[in-house]
XYZ file of C-alpha atoms in Angstrom:
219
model
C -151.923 -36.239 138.921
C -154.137 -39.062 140.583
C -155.784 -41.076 138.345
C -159.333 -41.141 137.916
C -161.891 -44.098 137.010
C -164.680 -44.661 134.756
C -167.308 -47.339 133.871
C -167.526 -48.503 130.456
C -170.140 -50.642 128.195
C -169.226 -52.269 125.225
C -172.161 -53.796 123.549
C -173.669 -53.034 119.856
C -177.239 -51.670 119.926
C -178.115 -51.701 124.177
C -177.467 -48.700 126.817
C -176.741 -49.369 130.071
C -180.588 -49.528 131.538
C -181.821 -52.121 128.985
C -179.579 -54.633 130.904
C -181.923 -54.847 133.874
C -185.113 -55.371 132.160
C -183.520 -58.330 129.545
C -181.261 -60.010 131.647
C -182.008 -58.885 135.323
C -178.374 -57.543 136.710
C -178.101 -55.554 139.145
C -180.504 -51.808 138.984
C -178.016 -50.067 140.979
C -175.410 -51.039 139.016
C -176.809 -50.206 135.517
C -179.623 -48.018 136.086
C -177.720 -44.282 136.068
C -176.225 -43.117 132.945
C -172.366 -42.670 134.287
C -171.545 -45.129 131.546
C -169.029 -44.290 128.551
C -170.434 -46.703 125.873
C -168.179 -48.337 122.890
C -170.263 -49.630 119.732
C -167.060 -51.494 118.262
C -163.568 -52.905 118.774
C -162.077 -49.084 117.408
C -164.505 -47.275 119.795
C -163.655 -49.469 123.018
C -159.408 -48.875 122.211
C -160.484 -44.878 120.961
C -162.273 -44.609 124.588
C -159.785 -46.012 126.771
C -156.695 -44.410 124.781
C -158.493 -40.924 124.798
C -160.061 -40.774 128.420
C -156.313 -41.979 129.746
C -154.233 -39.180 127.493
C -155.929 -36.074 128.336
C -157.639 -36.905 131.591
C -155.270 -40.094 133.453
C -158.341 -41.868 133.901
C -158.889 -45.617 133.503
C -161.801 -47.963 133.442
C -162.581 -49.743 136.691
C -165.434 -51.727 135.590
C -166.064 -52.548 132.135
C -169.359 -54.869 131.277
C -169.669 -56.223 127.305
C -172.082 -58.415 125.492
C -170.921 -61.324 124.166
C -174.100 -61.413 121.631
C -172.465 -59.494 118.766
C -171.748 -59.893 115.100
C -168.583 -59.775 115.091
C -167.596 -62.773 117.658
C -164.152 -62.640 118.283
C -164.802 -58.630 119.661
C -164.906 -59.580 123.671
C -161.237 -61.422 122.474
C -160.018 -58.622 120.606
C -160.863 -55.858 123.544
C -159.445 -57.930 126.441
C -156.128 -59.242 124.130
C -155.859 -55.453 123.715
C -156.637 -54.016 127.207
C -153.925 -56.642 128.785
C -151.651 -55.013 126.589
C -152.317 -51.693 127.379
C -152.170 -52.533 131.074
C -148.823 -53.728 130.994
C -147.309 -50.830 129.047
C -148.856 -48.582 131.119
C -148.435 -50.433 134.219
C -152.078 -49.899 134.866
C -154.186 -52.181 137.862
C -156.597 -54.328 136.501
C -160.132 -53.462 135.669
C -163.497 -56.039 136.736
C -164.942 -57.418 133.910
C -168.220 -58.658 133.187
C -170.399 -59.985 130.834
C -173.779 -58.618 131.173
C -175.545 -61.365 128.610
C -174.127 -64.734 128.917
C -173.505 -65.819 132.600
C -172.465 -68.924 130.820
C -169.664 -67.533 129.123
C -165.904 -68.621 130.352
C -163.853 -66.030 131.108
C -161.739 -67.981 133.260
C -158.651 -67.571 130.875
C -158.888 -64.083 130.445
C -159.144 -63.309 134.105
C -156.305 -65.607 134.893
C -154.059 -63.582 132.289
C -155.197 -60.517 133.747
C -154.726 -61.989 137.635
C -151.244 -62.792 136.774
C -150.630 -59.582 135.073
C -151.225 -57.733 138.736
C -148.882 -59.863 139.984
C -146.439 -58.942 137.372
C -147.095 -55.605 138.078
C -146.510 -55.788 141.873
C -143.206 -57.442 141.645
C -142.310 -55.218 139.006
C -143.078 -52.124 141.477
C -141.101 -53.910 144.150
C -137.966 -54.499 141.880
C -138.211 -50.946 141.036
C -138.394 -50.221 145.000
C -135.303 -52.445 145.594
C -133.330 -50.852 142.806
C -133.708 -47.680 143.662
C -132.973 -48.299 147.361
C -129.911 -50.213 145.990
C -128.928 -46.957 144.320
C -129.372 -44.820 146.985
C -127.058 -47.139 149.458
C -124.308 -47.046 147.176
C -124.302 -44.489 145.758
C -123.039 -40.515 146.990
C -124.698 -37.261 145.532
C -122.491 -34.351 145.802
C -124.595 -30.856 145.569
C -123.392 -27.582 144.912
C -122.758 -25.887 148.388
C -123.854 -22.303 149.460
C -120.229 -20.398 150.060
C -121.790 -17.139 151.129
C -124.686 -15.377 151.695
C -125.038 -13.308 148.452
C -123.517 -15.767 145.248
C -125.940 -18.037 143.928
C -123.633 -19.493 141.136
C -120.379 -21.293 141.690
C -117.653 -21.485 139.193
C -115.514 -24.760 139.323
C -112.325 -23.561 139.497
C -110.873 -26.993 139.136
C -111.193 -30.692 139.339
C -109.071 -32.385 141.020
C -110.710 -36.012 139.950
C -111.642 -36.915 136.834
C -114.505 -40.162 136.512
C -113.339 -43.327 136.985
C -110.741 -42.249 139.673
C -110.450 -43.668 143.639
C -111.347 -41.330 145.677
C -110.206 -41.849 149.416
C -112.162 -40.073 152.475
C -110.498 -36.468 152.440
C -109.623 -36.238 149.335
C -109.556 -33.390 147.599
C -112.337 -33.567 145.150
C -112.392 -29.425 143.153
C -112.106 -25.899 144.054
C -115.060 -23.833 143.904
C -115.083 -20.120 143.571
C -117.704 -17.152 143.853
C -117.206 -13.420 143.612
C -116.169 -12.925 146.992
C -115.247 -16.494 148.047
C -113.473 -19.871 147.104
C -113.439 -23.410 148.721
C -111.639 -27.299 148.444
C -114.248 -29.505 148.018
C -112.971 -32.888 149.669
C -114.928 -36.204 150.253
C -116.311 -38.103 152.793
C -116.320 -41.271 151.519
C -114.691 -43.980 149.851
C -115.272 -44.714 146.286
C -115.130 -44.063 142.386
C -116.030 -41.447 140.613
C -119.109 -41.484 138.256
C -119.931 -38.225 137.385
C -119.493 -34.630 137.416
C -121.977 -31.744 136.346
C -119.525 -30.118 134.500
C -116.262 -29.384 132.794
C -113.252 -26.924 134.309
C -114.417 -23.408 134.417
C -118.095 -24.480 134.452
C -121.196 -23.036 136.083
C -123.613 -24.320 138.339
C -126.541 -23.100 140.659
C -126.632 -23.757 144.469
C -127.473 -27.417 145.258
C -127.641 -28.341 141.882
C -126.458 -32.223 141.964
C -122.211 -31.589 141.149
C -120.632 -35.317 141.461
C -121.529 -38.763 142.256
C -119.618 -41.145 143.581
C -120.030 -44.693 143.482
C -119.895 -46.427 147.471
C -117.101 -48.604 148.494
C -117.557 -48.622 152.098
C -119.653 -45.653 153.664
C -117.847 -43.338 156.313
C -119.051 -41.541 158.850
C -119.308 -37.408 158.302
């Protein structure tokens, strides 16, 4: 499901609109009421935890005062938004303050800069890996034997996991009602795993065997 965004205020007493009379940001950013607004540290996590469990969405802009009672909030919020970021693997949202230009966010933006980065080369290792996988490894699926059997029993194996398998091997016997086949392989490997024991069931094209690449062969 694609992920949907959402700005949200985090201030103790203001709405959205007050922002543009006291401290002159900008109208069109504050003056419609498409805001989701957190009174406290519980209300900001509560919001974000919520609005990402039953509807995948995520802030994209979030805007806080840094006038409040309780000081260390604006610390508290971001400590626990980088947090959730990583576990979720979540891009960064902008953040603003909409009260103390002054204020230096600096740190906090750098943490959350070089979490994106983290996140990106995380995304490509995953990329890599699975590429990696997919050159060495081979998936063996369940072939169709005839027009009308949609279930094949495995007759026999004639490789176990952890054995070398040479191209042309035989690899099982498969059987339906009214037909049976060798299974043989065309590549060069080991033997990593198979669907099922002797006398097993499985449907057509269901994933059977894998077998781990030595040198790739030509069908």
């Amino acid at each position: 499901r694609m992920m949907t965004s959402y700005k949200l205020f985090l201030d103790e007493k203001r709405k959205p609109i007050d922002c543009i009379k006291e401290f002159s940001l900008p109208a069109k950013l504050y003056k419609f009421n498409d805001w989701l607004i957190a009174r406290s540290y519980h209300e900001f996590v509560f919001t974000i935890a919520e609005q990402w469990t039953l509807h995948k969405a995520y802030p994209s802009f979030i805007s806080f005062c840094d006038e409040l009672k309780d000081k260390s909030l604006a610390k508290k919020c971001i400590d626990w938004l980088i947090q959730f970021g990583i576990d979720n693997k979540i891009y960064v949202p902008i953040i603003v303050e909409h009260n103390s230009p002054e204020l230096d966010l600096s740190k906090a933006k750098g943490r959350l800069e070089h979490i994106q980065k983290l996140d990106w080369v995380q995304t490509k290792r995953e990329t890599d890996e699975k590429e990696l996988i997919n050159n060495l490894t081979e998936i063996i699926h369940v072939p169709k034997l005839d027009n009308y059997s949609k279930r094949v029993i495995i007759r026999k194996w004639h490789k176990d996991v952890g054995d070398k398998i040479a191209k042309g091997d035989l690899l099982a016997e498969l059987e339906t009602k009214d037909s049976t086949m060798d299974l043989e392989s065309y590549s060069e490997g080991v033997l990593l795993y198979k669907a099922t024991e002797y006398g097993g069931k499985l449907k057509v094209d269901d994933v059977m065997l894998v077998i781990g690449i030595c040198k790739r062969n030509e069908k």
